[in-house]
Amino acid sequence: MNAQPRKKALEISNLNQVFNVGKPAEVRAVNDLSFYIYEGETFGLVGESGSGKSTTGKLIAKLQDATSGEIHFSGKEIGHLKKREDIRAFRKSMQMVFQDPYASLNPRKTVMEIIGGGLEVHGLVKKQKEKQAQVYELLNLVGLSPEYATRYPREFSGGQCQRVGIARALAVDPSFIIADEAISALDVSIQAQIVNLLKKLKEERNFTCLFIAHDLSMVKYISDRIGVMNGGRLLEVAPSNDLYNFPLHPYTESLLSAVPMPDPEIERERKRISYDENFHHYEDDTGVGLYEIAPEHFVYCKKEEVPFLKKKYEKLTLKALAV
Amino acid sequence: MRKKILEVKNLEISFQTYAGEVHAVRGVNFDLYEGETLAIVGESGSGKSVSTQAVMGLLGKKNTHIKGGEILYQGQDLLKLNEDDMQKVRGKEIATIFQDPMTSLNPTMTVGRQIAESIIQHQVVSWGEALEQAEEMLGMVGVKNTKSRMNHYPHQFSGGMRQRVMIAIALACKPKILIADEPTTALDVTIQAQILELMNELKTKINTSIIFITHDLGVVANMADRVAVMYAGKLVEWGTVDELFYNPQHPYTWGLLASMPTLENLEHGLYTIPGSPPNLLHPPVGDAFAPRNAYALEIDFKKEPEVFPVSKTHFAATWLLHAEAPKVTPPAEIQRRREMFDKKLMRREQV
Ligand SMILES: Nc1ncnc2c1ncn2[C@@H]1O[C@H](COP(=O)(O)OP(=O)(O)OP(=O)(O)O)[C@@H](O)[C@H]1O
Ligand SMILES: Nc1ncnc2c1ncn2[C@@H]1O[C@H](COP(=O)(O)OP(=O)(O)OP(=O)(O)O)[C@@H](O)[C@H]1O
Ligand SMILES: [Mg+2]
Ligand SMILES: [Mg+2]
């Protein structure tokens, strides 16, 4: 590893989001979450449905206010952004692609208006012609024909709609993109296209990306590091290869054991490892948190469990060397 | 011989748009047998959702034109039914799980109520019993704290939880045919596995037939008895799950299988099919896939390929299968799969 500390684009500390406080329907969507994302990296967030991934994304994008905790983006606490021009600058640098494509695009606007709108708001184009040219270019980039510019969202298939959302996010040249299940509705070839595209754009424009998804094989491919969430908490954070080759938390093991493979024979023999959530509900939670077991490889556990996990890691790495 | 429960014949559907007529479905044929799972895969925008929405009679009337074809359900053409009769088929006989849960759930009604209402519509039970069943269904699709969750509105659920509500509603009706359009795209792999098991249970217990639309070829390998591949409004290949995964014939199917990332092999960039899908405002002549097909023959640009049989259950629309076509070497990934297929055949012959 290089000795120079890498710059962090985003740092989250003790973030909490509780819905319906005090009511019987109280939900702890995000539970004392702390993590960071380095500048220029892609951080993958995977985990149980309902574990708080989208909520985390929305808090980072300042679309919701957190119950408590801090989010520092480019060194500034985003809760403290109050001036209009500061908020506008923040909105330009931080873009989000949403999970539900139809619900997140205005049904009464054409694709030209949807994608071009951001360009106008942020003063990125002066003339109508310029806007048109840019929208066409963006449509091309995401693999849609420019002829689609006059269409409305409901006139698209699910995957086409999702690509309009991606083009809208890319339009304002953001420095940080939150992609919430942005590719799960696309066919594998277009998924591969978009993932290759994001990788290429990331190199050219050097943006940082929070990539929320459930397809672990794609997440592994695109992410530098990955966080695994369950019940509002991060249970494991590690560089992608490390997480796949040497998973330490039983929940991560269970997730990896359930990834479906495009091979009927393998599927017929599949054995899933099930996971009991009580595993990470500690009765006495003093000394419970994310501990660094190997460089950049963190696991949610009790302090006393650290030596055991270090042994487990060592065993796994030795086993990998032996093969 | 198993019984056919659904036959779709020569289905053709267009949309009128500002820019002209979009030929979304261009002559689709498929059969669905009792108690089988048919997976439909294919290019985004190739007409998977539109074809199956036609089965449910759910296409908007305004700019939609069903230009031709038949959809025979137990011998009766669904395209000829009036709205009242179609309403009776919908839900009880044929149920759907839609691709976009947020727009298909009612935002102003609690989740519990929505599930209970669909139970009431299709079963003779009291409201209390319906609510009880609804809560049980919610638990079965893996939602926790069902008691308080029953009283939540859709926006208070996560994306994957909404999708599970849709699944609960569809399963509650115990339909003869279940059409599931990307039912698990927003779910993590463990809950996905749970839901797939639930659907398979329905299949074995009450002999439901399932049409499963998905982009996840891993899920297809797990769920499907047969697979159909769509491209640009047509079926280009169909066969049993083993035939499709181990002995694919259409170059588009080759491209799909080769684009999949696997957990092991990720060092080189992902393979993608070059170019973009045809614009269905101006459907191409010949094989719609030809311009993106490295294996295209001259004839592909001129004449639409016939459907060639590969086995009694396996068909593909590609000129490569013509007796006089040159022999080509498919991509390495496909050769690997074919070798597995040959070994399997050999093993079967030995037994
Ligand atoms: N506006 C809201 N009101 C009440 N509860 C909410 C609200 N938004 C989210 N929640 C709850 O917060 C939890 C986390 O939801 P979130 O959408 O962040 O999950 P997720 O990890 O993105 O799940 P998925 O993978 O299914 O999309 C869930 O239990 C959800 O029901
Ligand atoms: N109401 C409409 N008006 C105009 N065109 C439409 C309409 N609905 C669908 N289309 C077009 O019909 C084609 C088929 O759409 P469909 O939704 O069936 O695709 P799909 O195969 O389900 O794709 P995906 O995998 O992305 O969901 C697409 O090209 C789409 O743009
Ligand atoms: Mg989500
Ligand atoms: Mg669709």
PDB file of C-alpha atoms in Angstrom, chain B residues 135 138 143-152:
ATOM      1  CA  GLU B 135     -50.298 -11.034   7.372  1.00  0.00           C
ATOM      2  CA  LEU B 138     -46.316 -11.014   4.216  1.00  0.00           C
ATOM      3  CA  VAL B 143     -41.062  -9.380   5.718  1.00  0.00           C
ATOM      4  CA  LYS B 144     -40.379  -9.144   9.438  1.00  0.00           C
ATOM      5  CA  ASN B 145     -42.565  -7.569  12.166  1.00  0.00           C
ATOM      6  CA  THR B 146     -45.601  -8.282  10.042  1.00  0.00           C
ATOM      7  CA  LYS B 147     -48.024  -6.930  12.646  1.00  0.00           C
ATOM      8  CA  SER B 148     -46.811  -3.346  12.393  1.00  0.00           C
ATOM      9  CA  ARG B 149     -45.803  -3.690   8.725  1.00  0.00           C
ATOM     10  CA  MET B 150     -49.436  -4.410   7.794  1.00  0.00           C
ATOM     11  CA  ASN B 151     -50.275  -0.806   8.690  1.00  0.00           C
ATOM     12  CA  HIS B 152     -47.506   0.786   6.638  1.00  0.00           C
TER      13      HIS B 152
END
